[in-house]
PDB file of C-alpha atoms in Angstrom:
ATOM      1  CA  MET X   1      41.484  73.942 142.370  1.00 36.00           C
ATOM      2  CA  ALA X   2      44.781  75.286 141.065  1.00 38.00           C
ATOM      3  CA  LYS X   3      42.920  77.350 138.460  1.00 43.00           C
ATOM      4  CA  LYS X   4      40.634  78.926 141.056  1.00 50.00           C
ATOM      5  CA  TYR X   5      43.488  79.490 143.522  1.00 47.00           C
ATOM      6  CA  PRO X   6      46.488  80.489 141.405  1.00 47.00           C
ATOM      7  CA  ASN X   7      48.642  81.081 144.503  1.00 49.00           C
ATOM      8  CA  HIS X   8      48.379  77.382 145.349  1.00 68.00           C
ATOM      9  CA  PHE X   9      46.527  77.679 148.614  1.00 87.00           C
ATOM     10  CA  GLU X  10      45.523  74.015 148.311  1.00 87.00           C
ATOM     11  CA  PHE X  11      47.381  72.808 151.385  1.00 90.00           C
ATOM     12  CA  THR X  12      46.064  75.652 153.530  1.00 91.00           C
ATOM     13  CA  LEU X  13      42.508  74.955 152.349  1.00 92.00           C
ATOM     14  CA  TYR X  14      43.007  71.229 152.859  1.00 92.00           C
ATOM     15  CA  LEU X  15      44.084  71.700 156.485  1.00 91.00           C
ATOM     16  CA  TYR X  16      41.222  74.079 157.263  1.00 92.00           C
ATOM     17  CA  ASN X  17      38.615  71.894 155.551  1.00 91.00           C
ATOM     18  CA  GLU X  18      39.937  68.788 157.300  1.00 91.00           C
ATOM     19  CA  PHE X  19      39.602  70.570 160.644  1.00 92.00           C
ATOM     20  CA  VAL X  20      35.984  71.454 159.850  1.00 90.00           C
ATOM     21  CA  SER X  21      35.170  67.993 158.453  1.00 89.00           C
ATOM     22  CA  LYS X  22      36.746  66.085 161.336  1.00 90.00           C
ATOM     23  CA  HIS X  23      35.061  68.312 163.864  1.00 88.00           C
ATOM     24  CA  ARG X  24      31.689  67.734 162.216  1.00 86.00           C
ATOM     25  CA  SER X  25      32.040  63.980 161.950  1.00 86.00           C
ATOM     26  CA  THR X  26      33.784  62.839 165.113  1.00 80.00           C
ATOM     27  CA  GLY X  27      35.263  65.833 166.857  1.00 74.00           C
ATOM     28  CA  LYS X  28      38.418  63.784 167.246  1.00 73.00           C
ATOM     29  CA  GLU X  29      41.640  64.633 165.460  1.00 83.00           C
ATOM     30  CA  ALA X  30      40.283  68.033 164.414  1.00 85.00           C
ATOM     31  CA  ARG X  31      42.712  70.010 166.556  1.00 87.00           C
ATOM     32  CA  MET X  32      45.602  68.161 164.937  1.00 90.00           C
ATOM     33  CA  TYR X  33      44.794  69.898 161.618  1.00 88.00           C
ATOM     34  CA  TRP X  34      44.564  73.264 163.353  1.00 87.00           C
ATOM     35  CA  HIS X  35      47.961  72.652 164.957  1.00 89.00           C
ATOM     36  CA  ILE X  36      49.487  71.645 161.615  1.00 89.00           C
ATOM     37  CA  LEU X  37      48.038  74.773 159.988  1.00 88.00           C
ATOM     38  CA  ASP X  38      49.630  76.900 162.731  1.00 88.00           C
ATOM     39  CA  LYS X  39      52.987  75.199 162.186  1.00 87.00           C
ATOM     40  CA  TYR X  40      52.645  75.519 158.415  1.00 89.00           C
ATOM     41  CA  ILE X  41      52.194  79.281 158.818  1.00 88.00           C
ATOM     42  CA  GLU X  42      55.215  79.467 161.100  1.00 84.00           C
ATOM     43  CA  VAL X  43      57.594  77.220 159.156  1.00 84.00           C
ATOM     44  CA  GLY X  44      56.216  76.490 155.705  1.00 82.00           C
ATOM     45  CA  LEU X  45      55.117  79.972 154.665  1.00 81.00           C
ATOM     46  CA  SER X  46      58.221  81.969 155.385  1.00 79.00           C
ATOM     47  CA  LYS X  47      59.107  83.132 151.844  1.00 80.00           C
ATOM     48  CA  LYS X  48      58.129  86.571 150.566  1.00 80.00           C
ATOM     49  CA  SER X  49      56.366  84.942 147.614  1.00 77.00           C
ATOM     50  CA  GLN X  50      54.027  83.224 150.096  1.00 81.00           C
ATOM     51  CA  THR X  51      52.766  86.389 151.795  1.00 83.00           C
ATOM     52  CA  ALA X  52      49.240  86.140 150.374  1.00 85.00           C
ATOM     53  CA  GLU X  53      48.849  82.503 151.397  1.00 86.00           C
ATOM     54  CA  LYS X  54      50.291  83.245 154.829  1.00 85.00           C
ATOM     55  CA  LYS X  55      47.750  86.033 155.400  1.00 89.00           C
ATOM     56  CA  TYR X  56      44.937  83.768 154.227  1.00 90.00           C
ATOM     57  CA  ALA X  57      46.122  80.931 156.476  1.00 90.00           C
ATOM     58  CA  GLN X  58      46.337  83.340 159.421  1.00 91.00           C
ATOM     59  CA  LYS X  59      42.789  84.465 158.684  1.00 90.00           C
ATOM     60  CA  LEU X  60      41.599  80.847 158.699  1.00 91.00           C
ATOM     61  CA  THR X  61      43.351  80.099 162.003  1.00 91.00           C
ATOM     62  CA  ALA X  62      41.791  83.235 163.487  1.00 91.00           C
ATOM     63  CA  ILE X  63      38.372  81.978 162.377  1.00 90.00           C
ATOM     64  CA  ILE X  64      39.055  78.628 164.040  1.00 90.00           C
ATOM     65  CA  ARG X  65      40.411  80.258 167.202  1.00 89.00           C
ATOM     66  CA  GLU X  66      37.360  82.479 167.534  1.00 88.00           C
ATOM     67  CA  ALA X  67      34.962  79.582 166.919  1.00 85.00           C
ATOM     68  CA  VAL X  68      36.737  77.381 169.472  1.00 85.00           C
ATOM     69  CA  GLY X  69      36.766  80.179 172.040  1.00 82.00           C
ATOM     70  CA  GLU X  70      33.060  80.790 171.614  1.00 81.00           C
ATOM     71  CA  TRP X  71      32.123  77.091 171.319  1.00 84.00           C
ATOM     72  CA  ASN X  72      30.823  77.730 167.792  1.00 78.00           C
ATOM     73  CA  THR X  73      32.961  75.327 165.773  1.00 79.00           C
ATOM     74  CA  HIS X  74      29.810  73.565 164.591  1.00 77.00           C
ATOM     75  CA  LEU X  75      29.023  76.732 162.602  1.00 76.00           C
ATOM     76  CA  LEU X  76      32.234  76.703 160.560  1.00 83.00           C
ATOM     77  CA  ILE X  77      31.801  76.257 156.825  1.00 83.00           C
ATOM     78  CA  LEU X  78      34.125  74.673 154.305  1.00 84.00           C
ATOM     79  CA  LYS X  79      36.184  76.909 152.031  1.00 86.00           C
ATOM     80  CA  GLY X  80      37.293  76.678 148.413  1.00 82.00           C
ATOM     81  CA  GLU X  81      35.794  74.176 145.969  1.00 85.00           C
ATOM     82  CA  GLU X  82      34.573  71.910 148.763  1.00 85.00           C
ATOM     83  CA  GLY X  83      32.794  74.834 150.355  1.00 82.00           C
ATOM     84  CA  GLU X  84      31.231  75.887 147.077  1.00 84.00           C
ATOM     85  CA  LYS X  85      29.954  72.361 146.447  1.00 88.00           C
ATOM     86  CA  GLU X  86      28.520  72.112 149.975  1.00 86.00           C
ATOM     87  CA  TYR X  87      26.955  75.566 149.625  1.00 84.00           C
ATOM     88  CA  GLN X  88      25.243  74.643 146.347  1.00 89.00           C
ATOM     89  CA  GLU X  89      23.874  71.403 147.824  1.00 89.00           C
ATOM     90  CA  ASN X  90      22.639  73.131 150.985  1.00 85.00           C
ATOM     91  CA  MET X  91      20.922  75.945 149.107  1.00 86.00           C
ATOM     92  CA  LYS X  92      19.261  73.561 146.635  1.00 90.00           C
ATOM     93  CA  SER X  93      17.938  71.464 149.512  1.00 90.00           C
ATOM     94  CA  TYR X  94      16.797  74.564 151.405  1.00 88.00           C
ATOM     95  CA  ILE X  95      14.905  75.959 148.406  1.00 90.00           C
ATOM     96  CA  GLU X  96      13.227  72.602 147.775  1.00 91.00           C
ATOM     97  CA  ARG X  97      12.118  72.418 151.427  1.00 91.00           C
ATOM     98  CA  LEU X  98      10.655  75.936 151.287  1.00 88.00           C
ATOM     99  CA  TYR X  99       8.601  75.128 148.203  1.00 91.00           C
ATOM    100  CA  LYS X 100       7.415  71.851 149.749  1.00 91.00           C
ATOM    101  CA  LEU X 101       6.267  73.813 152.800  1.00 89.00           C
ATOM    102  CA  GLY X 102       4.111  75.960 150.512  1.00 90.00           C
ATOM    103  CA  HIS X 103       6.108  79.188 150.318  1.00 89.00           C
ATOM    104  CA  ASP X 104       5.563  81.382 147.281  1.00 89.00           C
ATOM    105  CA  GLU X 105       8.458  82.667 145.170  1.00 89.00           C
ATOM    106  CA  GLN X 106       8.724  86.031 146.971  1.00 90.00           C
ATOM    107  CA  SER X 107       8.827  84.316 150.358  1.00 87.00           C
ATOM    108  CA  VAL X 108      11.496  81.898 149.108  1.00 87.00           C
ATOM    109  CA  ILE X 109      13.642  84.796 147.869  1.00 87.00           C
ATOM    110  CA  GLU X 110      13.312  86.618 151.201  1.00 86.00           C
ATOM    111  CA  SER X 111      14.183  83.445 153.102  1.00 84.00           C
ATOM    112  CA  ILE X 112      17.241  82.841 150.914  1.00 83.00           C
ATOM    113  CA  ILE X 113      18.485  86.387 151.502  1.00 83.00           C
ATOM    114  CA  LYS X 114      18.010  86.006 155.243  1.00 82.00           C
ATOM    115  CA  LYS X 115      19.800  82.632 155.263  1.00 77.00           C
ATOM    116  CA  LEU X 116      22.722  84.030 153.272  1.00 78.00           C
ATOM    117  CA  LYS X 117      23.121  86.979 155.645  1.00 75.00           C
ATOM    118  CA  LEU X 118      22.863  84.850 158.775  1.00 70.00           C
ATOM    119  CA  ASN X 119      24.880  81.807 157.717  1.00 68.00           C
ATOM    120  CA  TYR X 120      27.359  83.042 155.152  1.00 65.00           C
ATOM    121  CA  GLY X 121      27.750  86.761 155.739  1.00 62.00           C
ATOM    122  CA  ASN X 122      29.944  88.653 153.326  1.00 56.00           C
ATOM    123  CA  ASP X 123      33.021  86.496 153.668  1.00 51.00           C
ATOM    124  CA  ASN X 124      32.496  83.110 152.040  1.00 41.00           C
TER     125      ASN X 124
END
């Protein structure tokens, strides 16, 4: 992960992904990770060299805050390497299901485009 995220956003990604994972599995303890991420922004990311990570962490907390406010936390997706792995697995499964249902290649492509726009938008 350090190669993909040279600014060492690992802890920020870990906290966000743990929030999403805990919320998906039990719903319990999820807010603890959100709270820690908030405190990490406030206390742990105070150096000028951490500006990029701080902005990214603030963006992730804003995503969580919006999802909680709109009762849409079940729609949150993982970020970073974990998110990429989950994305690849989900898309592979989705494509296989479409072919099993008898869709032709053009229909599969159109369905994939629609799914990407609806579920992942432009900010994955």
